[in-house]
Amino acid sequence: MIRPDSITRGVGSRRGLLARRLVQLYTGLTLYGVSMGLMLRAELGLEPWSVLNQGISRHTGLSIGTVTIVSGALILLLWIPLRQRPGLGTVSNVVILGAVMDATLAWVPELDSLGARIPLLAFAVLLNGVATGLYLSARFGAGPRDGLMTGLHQRTGRPVRLVRTCIEVTVLASGFLLGGSVGAGTVVYALAIGPMAQFFLRRFAIKGLPEQPSQPSRVVAGKVPSPERAILPE
């Protein structure tokens, strides 16, 4: 016989788990947007997608945050032929990152001193790793750019590492030609983000989530078995 108190505890546990996942999701996405804004303020080079967004921003007059939102929405359209389905985290990613990035740029002044910009870059990259671990561990689906990568991986059968490299080299080159900032920060990010994201994905993993959660996004619940595969090289 099932006791009523055990049912109540089960419902409370599920609600608590959902609450933690939502907190991690939105905390992670907010910190991710902050880290992108801080990298821009460091003026030592950006990660590939921000290089492209900055280049487009300089040619359109739109803020880089607005361009980030618009480009994220356009990338989602590419999910349709790839048969990817967005989750809550995917849609939230599109809206929050650009908005928080613009807000960060409005609050943080430009820095002239290299002695201040170097530590700012290091902090921004570290914060990005923390943010990645937080929002992906929530298991609400990867962002539009990561979904594009895993979608192409599933459709072509090519390794995630190769697909990601081809996408980011193309994006970086396009952004550079448009006037986006490429520099030491771009290299530091490329070398550091994989190990840091892997560490923080494990650090913020939520106990009680199944290995194959029933999520709308195939990025997490389909052929890619864990959040780490969504962003990390094979």
mmCIF file of C-alpha atoms in Angstrom:
data_model
loop_
_atom_site.group_PDB
_atom_site.id
_atom_site.type_symbol
_atom_site.label_atom_id
_atom_site.label_comp_id
_atom_site.label_asym_id
_atom_site.label_seq_id
_atom_site.Cartn_x
_atom_site.Cartn_y
_atom_site.Cartn_z
ATOM 1 C CA MET A 1 0.000 0.000 0.000
ATOM 2 C CA ILE A 2 1.323 3.418 -0.973
ATOM 3 C CA ARG A 3 1.426 5.785 1.956
ATOM 4 C CA PRO A 4 0.179 9.393 1.373
ATOM 5 C CA ASP A 5 3.234 10.858 3.086
ATOM 6 C CA SER A 6 5.545 9.072 0.626
ATOM 7 C CA ILE A 7 3.592 10.575 -2.287
ATOM 8 C CA THR A 8 3.888 14.026 -0.726
ATOM 9 C CA ARG A 9 7.626 13.602 -0.262
ATOM 10 C CA GLY A 10 7.978 12.464 -3.865
ATOM 11 C CA VAL A 11 6.099 15.464 -5.214
ATOM 12 C CA GLY A 12 8.110 17.799 -2.989
ATOM 13 C CA SER A 13 11.355 16.222 -4.143
ATOM 14 C CA ARG A 14 10.424 16.653 -7.817
ATOM 15 C CA ARG A 15 9.475 20.275 -7.218
ATOM 16 C CA GLY A 16 12.734 20.908 -5.394
ATOM 17 C CA LEU A 17 14.670 19.310 -8.232
ATOM 18 C CA LEU A 18 12.853 21.429 -10.816
ATOM 19 C CA ALA A 19 13.467 24.575 -8.767
ATOM 20 C CA ARG A 20 17.191 23.861 -8.570
ATOM 21 C CA ARG A 21 17.369 23.190 -12.295
ATOM 22 C CA LEU A 22 15.625 26.470 -13.090
ATOM 23 C CA VAL A 23 17.928 28.395 -10.731
ATOM 24 C CA GLN A 24 20.990 26.828 -12.351
ATOM 25 C CA LEU A 25 19.671 27.493 -15.837
ATOM 26 C CA TYR A 26 18.974 31.183 -15.375
ATOM 27 C CA THR A 27 21.959 31.851 -13.124
ATOM 28 C CA GLY A 28 24.208 30.198 -15.690
ATOM 29 C CA LEU A 29 22.755 32.083 -18.642
ATOM 30 C CA THR A 30 22.996 35.392 -16.789
ATOM 31 C CA LEU A 31 26.627 34.787 -15.835
ATOM 32 C CA TYR A 32 27.351 33.702 -19.403
ATOM 33 C CA GLY A 33 26.062 37.033 -20.701
ATOM 34 C CA VAL A 34 28.125 38.897 -18.090
ATOM 35 C CA SER A 35 31.258 36.979 -19.100
ATOM 36 C CA MET A 36 30.730 37.877 -22.764
ATOM 37 C CA GLY A 37 30.399 41.555 -21.874
ATOM 38 C CA LEU A 38 33.531 41.457 -19.704
ATOM 39 C CA MET A 39 35.528 39.817 -22.484
ATOM 40 C CA LEU A 40 34.515 42.651 -24.764
ATOM 41 C CA ARG A 41 35.566 45.226 -22.164
ATOM 42 C CA ALA A 42 38.959 43.502 -21.801
ATOM 43 C CA GLU A 43 39.602 44.283 -25.501
ATOM 44 C CA LEU A 44 42.051 41.411 -25.893
ATOM 45 C CA GLY A 45 40.054 39.256 -28.289
ATOM 46 C CA LEU A 46 36.708 37.474 -28.181
ATOM 47 C CA GLU A 47 35.432 33.951 -28.601
ATOM 48 C CA PRO A 48 34.508 33.089 -32.227
ATOM 49 C CA TRP A 49 30.757 33.779 -32.178
ATOM 50 C CA SER A 50 31.263 37.108 -30.400
ATOM 51 C CA VAL A 51 33.879 38.038 -32.997
ATOM 52 C CA LEU A 52 31.257 37.524 -35.691
ATOM 53 C CA ASN A 53 28.547 39.347 -33.742
ATOM 54 C CA GLN A 54 30.864 42.273 -33.073
ATOM 55 C CA GLY A 55 31.756 42.490 -36.756
ATOM 56 C CA ILE A 56 28.086 42.505 -37.736
ATOM 57 C CA SER A 57 27.390 45.093 -35.030
ATOM 58 C CA ARG A 58 30.014 47.438 -36.444
ATOM 59 C CA HIS A 59 28.458 47.266 -39.902
ATOM 60 C CA THR A 60 24.804 47.522 -38.873
ATOM 61 C CA GLY A 61 24.927 49.979 -36.008
ATOM 62 C CA LEU A 62 23.034 47.550 -33.776
ATOM 63 C CA SER A 63 24.360 46.765 -30.311
ATOM 64 C CA ILE A 64 26.338 43.550 -30.053
ATOM 65 C CA GLY A 65 23.731 42.210 -27.634
ATOM 66 C CA THR A 66 20.963 42.800 -30.165
ATOM 67 C CA VAL A 67 23.009 41.111 -32.871
ATOM 68 C CA THR A 68 23.597 38.171 -30.509
ATOM 69 C CA ILE A 69 19.847 37.774 -29.991
ATOM 70 C CA VAL A 70 19.019 38.066 -33.693
ATOM 71 C CA SER A 71 21.786 35.685 -34.760
ATOM 72 C CA GLY A 72 20.691 33.162 -32.135
ATOM 73 C CA ALA A 73 17.137 33.268 -33.460
ATOM 74 C CA LEU A 74 18.361 32.831 -37.043
ATOM 75 C CA ILE A 75 20.533 29.888 -36.050
ATOM 76 C CA LEU A 76 17.460 28.250 -34.545
ATOM 77 C CA LEU A 77 15.919 28.263 -38.019
ATOM 78 C CA LEU A 78 18.788 26.035 -39.131
ATOM 79 C CA TRP A 79 17.647 23.490 -36.552
ATOM 80 C CA ILE A 80 14.545 22.768 -38.657
ATOM 81 C CA PRO A 81 16.275 20.833 -41.483
ATOM 82 C CA LEU A 82 18.551 19.241 -38.864
ATOM 83 C CA ARG A 83 15.463 17.989 -37.003
ATOM 84 C CA GLN A 84 16.554 19.505 -33.722
ATOM 85 C CA ARG A 85 13.948 20.644 -31.218
ATOM 86 C CA PRO A 86 14.652 23.518 -28.816
ATOM 87 C CA GLY A 87 14.144 23.211 -25.100
ATOM 88 C CA LEU A 88 13.522 25.859 -22.474
ATOM 89 C CA GLY A 89 17.260 26.429 -22.123
ATOM 90 C CA THR A 90 17.620 26.943 -25.858
ATOM 91 C CA VAL A 91 14.972 29.647 -26.103
ATOM 92 C CA SER A 92 16.146 31.309 -22.888
ATOM 93 C CA ASN A 93 19.698 31.321 -24.234
ATOM 94 C CA VAL A 94 18.625 33.300 -27.292
ATOM 95 C CA VAL A 95 16.939 36.026 -25.257
ATOM 96 C CA ILE A 96 19.062 36.315 -22.126
ATOM 97 C CA LEU A 97 22.657 36.306 -23.377
ATOM 98 C CA GLY A 98 22.377 39.363 -25.607
ATOM 99 C CA ALA A 99 20.289 41.348 -23.127
ATOM 100 C CA VAL A 100 22.689 40.682 -20.247
ATOM 101 C CA MET A 101 25.692 41.374 -22.462
ATOM 102 C CA ASP A 102 24.377 44.843 -23.370
ATOM 103 C CA ALA A 103 23.538 45.530 -19.709
ATOM 104 C CA THR A 104 27.075 44.538 -18.666
ATOM 105 C CA LEU A 105 28.598 46.841 -21.263
ATOM 106 C CA ALA A 106 26.399 49.668 -19.989
ATOM 107 C CA TRP A 107 27.552 49.150 -16.381
ATOM 108 C CA VAL A 108 31.255 48.340 -16.863
ATOM 109 C CA PRO A 109 33.359 51.247 -18.183
ATOM 110 C CA GLU A 110 36.078 50.905 -20.796
ATOM 111 C CA LEU A 111 39.536 50.187 -19.376
ATOM 112 C CA ASP A 112 42.745 51.756 -20.670
ATOM 113 C CA SER A 113 45.247 49.932 -18.481
ATOM 114 C CA LEU A 114 46.576 46.613 -19.779
ATOM 115 C CA GLY A 115 47.241 45.701 -16.141
ATOM 116 C CA ALA A 116 43.484 45.818 -15.531
ATOM 117 C CA ARG A 117 42.371 44.267 -18.816
ATOM 118 C CA ILE A 118 44.445 41.084 -18.483
ATOM 119 C CA PRO A 119 42.935 40.060 -15.103
ATOM 120 C CA LEU A 120 39.506 41.024 -16.439
ATOM 121 C CA LEU A 121 39.977 38.656 -19.381
ATOM 122 C CA ALA A 122 41.087 35.830 -17.083
ATOM 123 C CA PHE A 123 38.063 36.384 -14.837
ATOM 124 C CA ALA A 124 35.702 36.522 -17.817
ATOM 125 C CA VAL A 125 36.953 33.209 -19.226
ATOM 126 C CA LEU A 126 36.702 31.557 -15.799
ATOM 127 C CA LEU A 127 33.207 32.958 -15.337
ATOM 128 C CA ASN A 128 32.234 31.613 -18.750
ATOM 129 C CA GLY A 129 33.342 28.131 -17.709
ATOM 130 C CA VAL A 130 31.305 28.351 -14.497
ATOM 131 C CA ALA A 131 28.276 29.614 -16.424
ATOM 132 C CA THR A 132 28.543 26.828 -18.982
ATOM 133 C CA GLY A 133 28.629 24.184 -16.268
ATOM 134 C CA LEU A 134 25.637 25.708 -14.507
ATOM 135 C CA TYR A 135 23.254 26.069 -17.421
ATOM 136 C CA LEU A 136 24.083 22.841 -19.244
ATOM 137 C CA SER A 137 23.913 20.775 -16.047
ATOM 138 C CA ALA A 138 20.336 21.980 -15.622
ATOM 139 C CA ARG A 139 19.467 19.745 -18.598
ATOM 140 C CA PHE A 140 17.004 22.074 -20.329
ATOM 141 C CA GLY A 141 18.763 21.870 -23.689
ATOM 142 C CA ALA A 142 21.905 23.414 -25.146
ATOM 143 C CA GLY A 143 22.115 26.814 -26.790
ATOM 144 C CA PRO A 144 21.343 27.411 -30.471
ATOM 145 C CA ARG A 145 24.989 27.355 -31.534
ATOM 146 C CA ASP A 146 25.782 24.123 -29.697
ATOM 147 C CA GLY A 147 22.598 22.602 -31.106
ATOM 148 C CA LEU A 148 23.721 23.514 -34.619
ATOM 149 C CA MET A 149 26.984 21.704 -33.972
ATOM 150 C CA THR A 150 25.432 18.539 -32.568
ATOM 151 C CA GLY A 151 22.730 18.586 -35.262
ATOM 152 C CA LEU A 152 25.355 18.617 -38.007
ATOM 153 C CA HIS A 153 27.223 15.873 -36.161
ATOM 154 C CA GLN A 154 24.121 13.681 -36.129
ATOM 155 C CA ARG A 155 23.194 14.370 -39.748
ATOM 156 C CA THR A 156 26.678 13.998 -41.245
ATOM 157 C CA GLY A 157 28.154 11.368 -38.959
ATOM 158 C CA ARG A 158 31.300 13.457 -38.626
ATOM 159 C CA PRO A 159 33.005 13.686 -35.206
ATOM 160 C CA VAL A 160 31.830 16.478 -32.914
ATOM 161 C CA ARG A 161 35.393 17.757 -32.725
ATOM 162 C CA LEU A 162 35.631 18.141 -36.509
ATOM 163 C CA VAL A 163 32.192 19.717 -36.870
ATOM 164 C CA ARG A 164 32.863 22.187 -34.079
ATOM 165 C CA THR A 165 36.268 23.113 -35.482
ATOM 166 C CA CYS A 166 34.868 23.739 -38.979
ATOM 167 C CA ILE A 167 32.008 25.876 -37.645
ATOM 168 C CA GLU A 168 34.186 27.970 -35.347
ATOM 169 C CA VAL A 169 36.961 28.508 -37.891
ATOM 170 C CA THR A 170 34.360 29.684 -40.415
ATOM 171 C CA VAL A 171 32.669 31.929 -37.863
ATOM 172 C CA LEU A 172 35.979 33.342 -36.631
ATOM 173 C CA ALA A 173 37.261 34.079 -40.131
ATOM 174 C CA SER A 174 33.985 35.746 -41.125
ATOM 175 C CA GLY A 175 33.969 37.851 -37.974
ATOM 176 C CA PHE A 176 37.588 38.890 -38.458
ATOM 177 C CA LEU A 177 36.893 40.003 -42.036
ATOM 178 C CA LEU A 178 33.972 42.073 -40.718
ATOM 179 C CA GLY A 179 36.189 43.796 -38.171
ATOM 180 C CA GLY A 180 35.611 41.675 -35.072
ATOM 181 C CA SER A 181 38.279 41.539 -32.360
ATOM 182 C CA VAL A 182 40.668 38.595 -32.587
ATOM 183 C CA GLY A 183 43.585 38.456 -30.187
ATOM 184 C CA ALA A 184 45.221 36.743 -27.246
ATOM 185 C CA GLY A 185 41.838 36.424 -25.541
ATOM 186 C CA THR A 186 40.558 34.358 -28.469
ATOM 187 C CA VAL A 187 43.409 31.884 -28.021
ATOM 188 C CA VAL A 188 43.082 31.796 -24.231
ATOM 189 C CA TYR A 189 39.363 31.089 -24.535
ATOM 190 C CA ALA A 190 39.884 28.329 -27.098
ATOM 191 C CA LEU A 191 42.461 26.557 -24.915
ATOM 192 C CA ALA A 192 40.782 27.024 -21.542
ATOM 193 C CA ILE A 193 37.046 26.695 -22.084
ATOM 194 C CA GLY A 194 36.980 22.944 -22.819
ATOM 195 C CA PRO A 195 38.751 21.772 -19.641
ATOM 196 C CA MET A 196 36.961 24.346 -17.480
ATOM 197 C CA ALA A 197 33.515 23.524 -18.860
ATOM 198 C CA GLN A 198 34.131 19.816 -18.331
ATOM 199 C CA PHE A 199 35.186 20.451 -14.723
ATOM 200 C CA PHE A 200 32.188 22.639 -13.913
ATOM 201 C CA LEU A 201 29.729 20.332 -15.692
ATOM 202 C CA ARG A 202 30.741 17.649 -13.226
ATOM 203 C CA ARG A 203 30.852 20.089 -10.312
ATOM 204 C CA PHE A 204 27.281 21.305 -10.894
ATOM 205 C CA ALA A 205 25.769 17.989 -11.976
ATOM 206 C CA ILE A 206 22.376 17.524 -10.326
ATOM 207 C CA LYS A 207 21.858 14.227 -8.531
ATOM 208 C CA GLY A 208 18.554 12.594 -9.267
ATOM 209 C CA LEU A 209 18.407 13.439 -12.966
ATOM 210 C CA PRO A 210 18.249 10.345 -15.199
ATOM 211 C CA GLU A 211 21.044 9.662 -17.651
ATOM 212 C CA GLN A 212 18.618 10.114 -20.547
ATOM 213 C CA PRO A 213 16.157 12.780 -19.335
ATOM 214 C CA SER A 214 12.933 13.226 -21.247
ATOM 215 C CA GLN A 215 13.610 16.712 -22.599
ATOM 216 C CA PRO A 216 12.233 18.426 -25.691
ATOM 217 C CA SER A 217 15.742 18.975 -27.002
ATOM 218 C CA ARG A 218 17.438 16.120 -28.814
ATOM 219 C CA VAL A 219 20.731 17.855 -28.100
ATOM 220 C CA VAL A 220 20.532 16.455 -24.577
ATOM 221 C CA ALA A 221 18.072 13.610 -24.826
ATOM 222 C CA GLY A 222 18.816 12.175 -28.240
ATOM 223 C CA LYS A 223 21.937 10.682 -29.704
ATOM 224 C CA VAL A 224 24.228 12.867 -27.613
ATOM 225 C CA PRO A 225 24.254 11.086 -24.244
ATOM 226 C CA SER A 226 25.453 13.824 -21.912
ATOM 227 C CA PRO A 227 25.696 17.626 -21.685
ATOM 228 C CA GLU A 228 29.467 17.407 -22.002
ATOM 229 C CA ARG A 229 29.164 16.076 -25.552
ATOM 230 C CA ALA A 230 27.141 19.156 -26.456
ATOM 231 C CA ILE A 231 30.108 21.494 -26.108
ATOM 232 C CA LEU A 232 33.290 19.517 -25.639
ATOM 233 C CA PRO A 233 35.548 17.918 -28.259
ATOM 234 C CA GLU A 234 35.602 14.154 -28.501
#
